[in-house]
GROMACS .gro file of C-alpha atoms in nm:
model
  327
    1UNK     CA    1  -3.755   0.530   0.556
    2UNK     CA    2  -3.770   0.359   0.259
    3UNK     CA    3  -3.847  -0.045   0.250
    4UNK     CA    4  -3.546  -0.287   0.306
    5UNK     CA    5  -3.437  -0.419  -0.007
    6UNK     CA    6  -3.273  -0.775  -0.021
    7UNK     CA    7  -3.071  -0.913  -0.320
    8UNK     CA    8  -2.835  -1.167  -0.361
    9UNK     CA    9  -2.515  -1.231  -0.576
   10UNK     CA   10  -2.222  -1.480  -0.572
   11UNK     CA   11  -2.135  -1.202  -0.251
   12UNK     CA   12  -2.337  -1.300  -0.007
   13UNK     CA   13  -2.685  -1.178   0.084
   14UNK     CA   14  -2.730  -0.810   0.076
   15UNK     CA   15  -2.937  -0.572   0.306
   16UNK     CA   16  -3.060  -0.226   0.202
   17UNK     CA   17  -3.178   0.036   0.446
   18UNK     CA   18  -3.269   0.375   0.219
   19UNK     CA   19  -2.890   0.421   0.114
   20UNK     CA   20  -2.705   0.259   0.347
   21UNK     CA   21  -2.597  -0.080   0.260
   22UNK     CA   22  -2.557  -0.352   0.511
   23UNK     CA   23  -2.405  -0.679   0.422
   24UNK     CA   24  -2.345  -1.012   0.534
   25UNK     CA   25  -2.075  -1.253   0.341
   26UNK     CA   26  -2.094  -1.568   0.525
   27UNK     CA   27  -2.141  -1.735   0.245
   28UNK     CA   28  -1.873  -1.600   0.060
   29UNK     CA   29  -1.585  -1.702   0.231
   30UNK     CA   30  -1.438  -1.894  -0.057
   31UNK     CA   31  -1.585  -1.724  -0.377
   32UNK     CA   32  -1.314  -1.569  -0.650
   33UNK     CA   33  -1.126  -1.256  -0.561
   34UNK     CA   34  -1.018  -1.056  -0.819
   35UNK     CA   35  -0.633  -0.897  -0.762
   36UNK     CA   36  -0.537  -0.632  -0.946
   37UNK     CA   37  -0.147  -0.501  -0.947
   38UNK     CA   38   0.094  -0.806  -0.861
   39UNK     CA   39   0.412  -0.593  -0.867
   40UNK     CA   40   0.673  -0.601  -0.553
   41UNK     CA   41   0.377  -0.590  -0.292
   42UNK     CA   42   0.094  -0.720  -0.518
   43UNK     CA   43   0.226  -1.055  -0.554
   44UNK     CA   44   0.305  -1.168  -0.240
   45UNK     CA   45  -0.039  -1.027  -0.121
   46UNK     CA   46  -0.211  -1.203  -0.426
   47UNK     CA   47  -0.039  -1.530  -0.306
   48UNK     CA   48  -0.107  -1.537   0.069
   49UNK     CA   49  -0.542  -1.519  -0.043
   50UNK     CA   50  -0.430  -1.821  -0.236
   51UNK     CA   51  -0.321  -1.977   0.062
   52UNK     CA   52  -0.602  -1.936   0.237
   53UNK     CA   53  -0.786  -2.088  -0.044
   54UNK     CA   54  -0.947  -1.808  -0.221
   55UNK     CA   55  -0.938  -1.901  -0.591
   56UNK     CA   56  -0.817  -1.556  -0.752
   57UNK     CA   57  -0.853  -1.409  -1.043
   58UNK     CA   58  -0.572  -1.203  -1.155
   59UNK     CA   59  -0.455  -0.883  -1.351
   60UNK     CA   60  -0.119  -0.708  -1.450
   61UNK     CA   61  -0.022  -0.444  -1.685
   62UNK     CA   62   0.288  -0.689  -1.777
   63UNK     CA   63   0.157  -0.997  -1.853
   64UNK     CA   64   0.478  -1.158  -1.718
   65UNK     CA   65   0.383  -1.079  -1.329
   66UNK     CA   66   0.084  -1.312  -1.417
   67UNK     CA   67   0.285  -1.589  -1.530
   68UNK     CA   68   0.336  -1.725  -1.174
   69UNK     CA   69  -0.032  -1.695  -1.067
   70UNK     CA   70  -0.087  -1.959  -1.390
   71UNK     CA   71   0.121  -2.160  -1.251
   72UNK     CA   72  -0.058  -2.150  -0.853
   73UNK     CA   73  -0.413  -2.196  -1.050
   74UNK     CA   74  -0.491  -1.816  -1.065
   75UNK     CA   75  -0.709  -1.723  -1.378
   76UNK     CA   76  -0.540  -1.430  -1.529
   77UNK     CA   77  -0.768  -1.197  -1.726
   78UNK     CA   78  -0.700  -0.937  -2.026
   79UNK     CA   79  -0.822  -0.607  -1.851
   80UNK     CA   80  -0.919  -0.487  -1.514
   81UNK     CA   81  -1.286  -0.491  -1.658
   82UNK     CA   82  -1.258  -0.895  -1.688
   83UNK     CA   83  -1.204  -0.927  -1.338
   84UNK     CA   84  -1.478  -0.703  -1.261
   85UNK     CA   85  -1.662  -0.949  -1.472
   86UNK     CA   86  -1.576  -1.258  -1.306
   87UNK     CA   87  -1.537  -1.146  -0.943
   88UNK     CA   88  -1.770  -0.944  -0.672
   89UNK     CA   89  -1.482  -0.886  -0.442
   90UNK     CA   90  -1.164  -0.725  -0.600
   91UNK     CA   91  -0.824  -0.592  -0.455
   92UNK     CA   92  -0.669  -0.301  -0.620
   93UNK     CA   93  -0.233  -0.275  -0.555
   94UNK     CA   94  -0.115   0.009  -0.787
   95UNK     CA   95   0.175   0.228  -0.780
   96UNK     CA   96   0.011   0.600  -0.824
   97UNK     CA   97  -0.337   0.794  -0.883
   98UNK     CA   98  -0.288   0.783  -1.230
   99UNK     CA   99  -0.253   0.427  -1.216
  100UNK     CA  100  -0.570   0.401  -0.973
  101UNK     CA  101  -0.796   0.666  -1.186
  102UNK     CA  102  -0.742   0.431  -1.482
  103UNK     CA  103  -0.771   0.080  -1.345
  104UNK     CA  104  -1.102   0.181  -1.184
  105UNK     CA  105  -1.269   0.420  -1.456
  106UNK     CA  106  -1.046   0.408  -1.784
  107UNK     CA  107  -1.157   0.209  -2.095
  108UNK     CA  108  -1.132  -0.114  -1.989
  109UNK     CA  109  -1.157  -0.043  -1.605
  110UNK     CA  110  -1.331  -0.193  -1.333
  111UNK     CA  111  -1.647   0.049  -1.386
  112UNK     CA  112  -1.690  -0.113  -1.689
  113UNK     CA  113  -1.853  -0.435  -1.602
  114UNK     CA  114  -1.869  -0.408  -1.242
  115UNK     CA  115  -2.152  -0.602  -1.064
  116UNK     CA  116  -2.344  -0.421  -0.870
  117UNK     CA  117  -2.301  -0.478  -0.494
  118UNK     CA  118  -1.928  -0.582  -0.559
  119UNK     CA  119  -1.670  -0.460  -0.265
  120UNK     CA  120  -1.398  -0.268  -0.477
  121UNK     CA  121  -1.070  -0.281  -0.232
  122UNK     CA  122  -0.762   0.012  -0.279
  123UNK     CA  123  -0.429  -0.055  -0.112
  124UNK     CA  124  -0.295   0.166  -0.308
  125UNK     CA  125  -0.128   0.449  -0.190
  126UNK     CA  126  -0.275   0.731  -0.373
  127UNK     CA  127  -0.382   1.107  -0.321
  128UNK     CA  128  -0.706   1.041  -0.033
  129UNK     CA  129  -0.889   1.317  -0.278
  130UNK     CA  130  -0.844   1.099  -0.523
  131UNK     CA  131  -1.004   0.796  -0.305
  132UNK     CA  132  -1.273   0.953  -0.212
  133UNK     CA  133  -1.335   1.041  -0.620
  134UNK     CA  134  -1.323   0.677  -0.693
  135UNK     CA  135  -1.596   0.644  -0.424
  136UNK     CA  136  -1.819   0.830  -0.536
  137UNK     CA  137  -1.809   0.716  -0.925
  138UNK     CA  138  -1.805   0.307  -0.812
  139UNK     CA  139  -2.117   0.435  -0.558
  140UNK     CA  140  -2.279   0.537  -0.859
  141UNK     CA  141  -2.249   0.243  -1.034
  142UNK     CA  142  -2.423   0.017  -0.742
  143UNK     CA  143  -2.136  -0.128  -0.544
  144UNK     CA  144  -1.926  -0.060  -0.275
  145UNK     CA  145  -1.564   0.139  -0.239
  146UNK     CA  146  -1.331   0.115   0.080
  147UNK     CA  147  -0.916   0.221   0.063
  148UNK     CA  148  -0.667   0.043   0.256
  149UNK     CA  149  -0.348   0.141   0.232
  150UNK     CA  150  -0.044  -0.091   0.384
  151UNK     CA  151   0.261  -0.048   0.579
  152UNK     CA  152   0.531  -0.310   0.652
  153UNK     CA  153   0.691  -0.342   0.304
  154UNK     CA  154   0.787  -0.654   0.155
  155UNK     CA  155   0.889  -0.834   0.401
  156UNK     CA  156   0.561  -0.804   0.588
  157UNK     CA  157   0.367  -0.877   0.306
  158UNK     CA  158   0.550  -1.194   0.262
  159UNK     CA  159   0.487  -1.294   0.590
  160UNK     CA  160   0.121  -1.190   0.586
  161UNK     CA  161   0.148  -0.923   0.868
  162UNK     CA  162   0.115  -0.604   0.706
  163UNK     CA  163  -0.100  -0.325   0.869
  164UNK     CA  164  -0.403  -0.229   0.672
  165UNK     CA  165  -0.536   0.133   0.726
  166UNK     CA  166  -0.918   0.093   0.629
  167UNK     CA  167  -1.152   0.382   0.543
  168UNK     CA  168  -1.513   0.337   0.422
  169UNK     CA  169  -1.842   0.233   0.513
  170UNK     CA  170  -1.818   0.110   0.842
  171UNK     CA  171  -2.053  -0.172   0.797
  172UNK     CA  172  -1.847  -0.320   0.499
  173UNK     CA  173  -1.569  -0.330   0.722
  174UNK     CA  174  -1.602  -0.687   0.868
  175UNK     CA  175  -1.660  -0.802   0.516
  176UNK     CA  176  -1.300  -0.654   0.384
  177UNK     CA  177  -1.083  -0.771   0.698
  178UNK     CA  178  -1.198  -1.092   0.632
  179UNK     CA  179  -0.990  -1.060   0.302
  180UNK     CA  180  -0.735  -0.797   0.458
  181UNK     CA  181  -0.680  -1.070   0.803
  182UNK     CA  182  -0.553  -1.325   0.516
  183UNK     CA  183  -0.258  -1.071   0.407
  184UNK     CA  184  -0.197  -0.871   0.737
  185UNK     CA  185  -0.163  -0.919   1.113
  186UNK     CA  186  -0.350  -0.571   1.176
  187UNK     CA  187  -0.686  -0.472   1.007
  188UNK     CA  188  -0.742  -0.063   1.187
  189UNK     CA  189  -1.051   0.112   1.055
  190UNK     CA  190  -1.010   0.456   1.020
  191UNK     CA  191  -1.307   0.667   0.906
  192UNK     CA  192  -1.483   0.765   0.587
  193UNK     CA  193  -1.329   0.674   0.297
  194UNK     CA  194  -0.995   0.849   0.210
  195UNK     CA  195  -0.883   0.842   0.583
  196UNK     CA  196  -0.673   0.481   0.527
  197UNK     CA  197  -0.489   0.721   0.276
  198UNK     CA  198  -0.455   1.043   0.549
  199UNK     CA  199  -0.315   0.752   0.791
  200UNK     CA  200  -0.066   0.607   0.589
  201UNK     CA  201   0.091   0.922   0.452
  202UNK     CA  202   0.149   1.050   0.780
  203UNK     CA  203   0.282   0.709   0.847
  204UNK     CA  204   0.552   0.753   0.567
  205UNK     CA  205   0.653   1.103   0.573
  206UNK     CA  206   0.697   1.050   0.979
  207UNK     CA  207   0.926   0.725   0.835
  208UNK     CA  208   1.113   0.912   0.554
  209UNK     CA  209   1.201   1.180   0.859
  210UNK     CA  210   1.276   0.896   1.097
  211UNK     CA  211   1.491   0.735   0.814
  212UNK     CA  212   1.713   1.036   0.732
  213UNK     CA  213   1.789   1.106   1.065
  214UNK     CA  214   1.905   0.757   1.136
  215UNK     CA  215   2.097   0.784   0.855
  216UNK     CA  216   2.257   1.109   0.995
  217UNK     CA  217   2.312   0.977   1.298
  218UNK     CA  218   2.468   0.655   1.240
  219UNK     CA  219   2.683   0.859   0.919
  220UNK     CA  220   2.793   1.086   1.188
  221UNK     CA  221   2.887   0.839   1.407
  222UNK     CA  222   3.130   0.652   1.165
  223UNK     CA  223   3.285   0.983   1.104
  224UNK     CA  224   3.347   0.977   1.468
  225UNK     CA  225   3.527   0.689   1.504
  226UNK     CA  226   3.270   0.466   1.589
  227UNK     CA  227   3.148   0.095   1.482
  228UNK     CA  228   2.887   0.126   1.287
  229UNK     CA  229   2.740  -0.255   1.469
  230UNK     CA  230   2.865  -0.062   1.813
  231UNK     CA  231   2.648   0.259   1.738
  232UNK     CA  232   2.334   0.087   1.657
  233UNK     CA  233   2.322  -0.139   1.925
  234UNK     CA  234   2.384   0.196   2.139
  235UNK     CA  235   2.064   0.346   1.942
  236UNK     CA  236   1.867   0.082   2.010
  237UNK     CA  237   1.869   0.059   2.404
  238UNK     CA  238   1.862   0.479   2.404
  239UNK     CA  239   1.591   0.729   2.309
  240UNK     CA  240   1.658   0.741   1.983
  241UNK     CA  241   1.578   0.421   1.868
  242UNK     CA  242   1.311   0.368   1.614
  243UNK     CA  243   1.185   0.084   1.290
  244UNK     CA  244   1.503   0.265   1.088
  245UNK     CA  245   1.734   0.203   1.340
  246UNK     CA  246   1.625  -0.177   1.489
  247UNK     CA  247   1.428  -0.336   1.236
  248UNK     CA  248   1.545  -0.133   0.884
  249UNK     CA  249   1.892   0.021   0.957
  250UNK     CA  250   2.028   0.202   0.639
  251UNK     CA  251   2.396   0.092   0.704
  252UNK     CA  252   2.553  -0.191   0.548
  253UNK     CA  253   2.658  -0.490   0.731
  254UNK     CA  254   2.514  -0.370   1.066
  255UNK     CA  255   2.170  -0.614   0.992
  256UNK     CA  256   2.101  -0.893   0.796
  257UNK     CA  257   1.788  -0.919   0.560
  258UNK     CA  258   1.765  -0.566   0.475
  259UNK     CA  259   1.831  -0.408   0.156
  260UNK     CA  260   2.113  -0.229   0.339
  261UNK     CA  261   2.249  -0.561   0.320
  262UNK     CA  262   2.166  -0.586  -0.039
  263UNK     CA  263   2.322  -0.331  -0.198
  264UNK     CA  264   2.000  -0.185  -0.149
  265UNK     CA  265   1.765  -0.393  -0.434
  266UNK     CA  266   1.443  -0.484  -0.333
  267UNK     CA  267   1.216  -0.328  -0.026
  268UNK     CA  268   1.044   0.034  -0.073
  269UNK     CA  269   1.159   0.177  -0.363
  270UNK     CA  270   1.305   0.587  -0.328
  271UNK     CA  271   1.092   0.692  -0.659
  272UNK     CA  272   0.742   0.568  -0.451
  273UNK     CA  273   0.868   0.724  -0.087
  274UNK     CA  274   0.904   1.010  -0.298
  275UNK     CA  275   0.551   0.986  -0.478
  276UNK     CA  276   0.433   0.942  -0.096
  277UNK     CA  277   0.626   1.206   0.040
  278UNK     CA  278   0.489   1.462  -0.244
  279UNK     CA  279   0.092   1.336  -0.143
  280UNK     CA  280   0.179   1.434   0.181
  281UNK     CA  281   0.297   1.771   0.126
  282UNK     CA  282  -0.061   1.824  -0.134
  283UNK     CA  283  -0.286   1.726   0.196
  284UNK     CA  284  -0.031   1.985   0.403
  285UNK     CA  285  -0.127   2.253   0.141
  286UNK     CA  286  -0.480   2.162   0.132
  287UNK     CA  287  -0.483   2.201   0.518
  288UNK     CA  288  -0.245   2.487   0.545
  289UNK     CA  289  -0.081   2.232   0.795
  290UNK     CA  290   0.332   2.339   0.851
  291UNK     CA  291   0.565   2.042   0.791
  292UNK     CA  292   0.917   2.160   0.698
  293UNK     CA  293   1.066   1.817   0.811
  294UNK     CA  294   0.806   1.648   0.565
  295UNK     CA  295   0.939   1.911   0.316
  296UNK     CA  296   1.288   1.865   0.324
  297UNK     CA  297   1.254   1.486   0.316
  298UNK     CA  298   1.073   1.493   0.006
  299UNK     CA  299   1.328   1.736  -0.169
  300UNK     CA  300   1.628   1.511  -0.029
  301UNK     CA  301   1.410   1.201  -0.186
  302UNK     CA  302   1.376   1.380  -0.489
  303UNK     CA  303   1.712   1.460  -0.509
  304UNK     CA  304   1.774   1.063  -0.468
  305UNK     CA  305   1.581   1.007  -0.776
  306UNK     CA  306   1.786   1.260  -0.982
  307UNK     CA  307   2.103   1.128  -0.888
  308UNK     CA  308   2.049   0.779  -0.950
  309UNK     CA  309   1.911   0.651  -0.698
  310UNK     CA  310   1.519   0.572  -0.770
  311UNK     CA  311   1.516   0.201  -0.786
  312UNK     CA  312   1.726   0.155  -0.500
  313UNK     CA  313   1.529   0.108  -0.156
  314UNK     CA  314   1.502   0.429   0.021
  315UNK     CA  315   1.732   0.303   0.312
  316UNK     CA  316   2.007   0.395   0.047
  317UNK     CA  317   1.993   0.763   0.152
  318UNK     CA  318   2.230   0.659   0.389
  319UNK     CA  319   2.453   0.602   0.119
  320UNK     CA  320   2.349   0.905  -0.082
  321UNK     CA  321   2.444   1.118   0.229
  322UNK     CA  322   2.788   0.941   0.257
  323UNK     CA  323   2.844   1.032  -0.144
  324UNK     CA  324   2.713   1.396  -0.126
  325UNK     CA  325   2.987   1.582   0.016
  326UNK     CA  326   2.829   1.922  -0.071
  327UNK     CA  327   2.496   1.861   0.127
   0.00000   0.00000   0.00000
């Protein structure tokens, strides 16, 4: 076995056996994190590490997401290569694989001036092929790649209890959930890298199915002669309660602080549960694994999006089912 190498960096002293790095970041607690992506989930995510006192250093594709991050004492930066520059610990919140595959390695990505040792972050929700890609090019360049994908939405990244789905070296993991605790309530390691990804597609194609059925269901109901307030209460002491019917129900006026209750701004947009709902159906092809539920969901999704419906919260396909007569 080849002779332990130490270093040391503005991360922490840093152990490594042959390959396999081991790291300790006690001393790091309160060094600059970079934050990359401050759109709908971004920013609130980007402000809770302020809260817990890490100084961040920030980057958006619109400079106006950055504004507000001035304003907390953020530095904001020109390109995701700056905050590779000024920061050994960076956290990556884009919409898409394209978005990821050029933050990381395009012109002015993170591969550009990244430090060697760094600990490179995804909560992204992207393709887990292209994950583990990303992996292997920021191995190359000396430092260290883990995704973690979230679930909770908006709300639960406001309140800094999202659930982070973590795949990657194990022994980084302590050193990212002590970033990942400061923005969520539930840090789960997973596996290699890429399996934070395989979790949290399941995750959403099982919710896009759980979704349109409430939305069936409580649709049906109404037609029925029910009350809509009536019906879900019913739900939601039977065996067909679920997070769509008790904590996210699609209807309007049945619960309060939901985009249902918003004319549906705000939340999980229908054009990303679509994205999602297509990344799951590339890993069912891959593994020649049957999901015609999955399937249909994403079509009725992608339906959403051609009929006007893609920046509206994917809760509105309740209201896309009450409008499409011909379904």
């Amino acid at each position: 076995m080849a002779a332990a190498v130490v270093r040391r960096g503005a991360a922490g002293w840093r152990r490594w056996h042959g390959r396999v790095m081991v790291c300790s970041r006690a001393m790091a607690s309160k060094t600059p994190v970079g934050f990359i992506g401050l759109g709908n989930m971004g920013n609130p995510m980007a402000k809770n590490l302020v809260k817990h006192g890490y100084p961040v250093i920030a980057y958006d594709v619109f400079p106006e997401a950055c504004k507000e991050f001035q304003d907390l004492g953020a530095q904001v930066t020109d390109s995701p290569a700056d905050v590779a520059e000024k920061a050994d610990r960076i956290i990556t919140m884009l919409p898409s694989s394209p978005n990821a595959i050029e933050v990381y390695t395009g012109a002015n990505g993170i591969l550009k001036k990244v430090k060697k040792g760094s600990l490179l972050i995804d909560s992204s929700t992207i393709d887990p092929a292209v994950s583990k890609e990303l992996a292997k090019a920021v191995e190359k360049m000396g430092a260290v790649f883990m995704d973690a994908p979230v679930s909770g939405g908006v709300g639960a990244a406001r309140a800094g209890n999202l659930t982070f789905m973590v795949g990657g070296v194990e022994q980084e993991f302590d050193a990212a959930k002590e970033l990942l605790t400061c923005m969520g309530s539930n840090v789960v390691y997973c596996g290699e890298v890429g399996t934070g990804q395989a979790a949290k597609i399941c995750n959403n194609m099982l919710l896009a199915i759980s979704m349109i059925g409430t939305a069936e269901a409580m649709n049906l109901g109404i037609r029925l002669g029910l009350d809509p307030k009536l019906l879900a209460k019913i739900l939601n002491m039977s065996s067909g309660r679920c997070w769509s019917s008790d904590t996210y129900n699609p209807v309007p006026g049945v619960m309060e602080g939901v985009p249902s209750a918003n004319n549906y701004q705000g939340g999980f947009g229908t054009t990303l549960m679509a994205k999602d709902l297509g990344l799951a159906q590339i890993s069912a092809t891959n593994t020649k694994t049957p999901v015609p539920l999955g399937s249909q969901a994403h079509q009725i999704y992608r339906m959403m999006c051609a009929k006007g419906y893609a920046l509206k919260d994917f809760s509105a396909v309740f209201q896309f089912l009450r409008e499409e007569e011909t379904l």
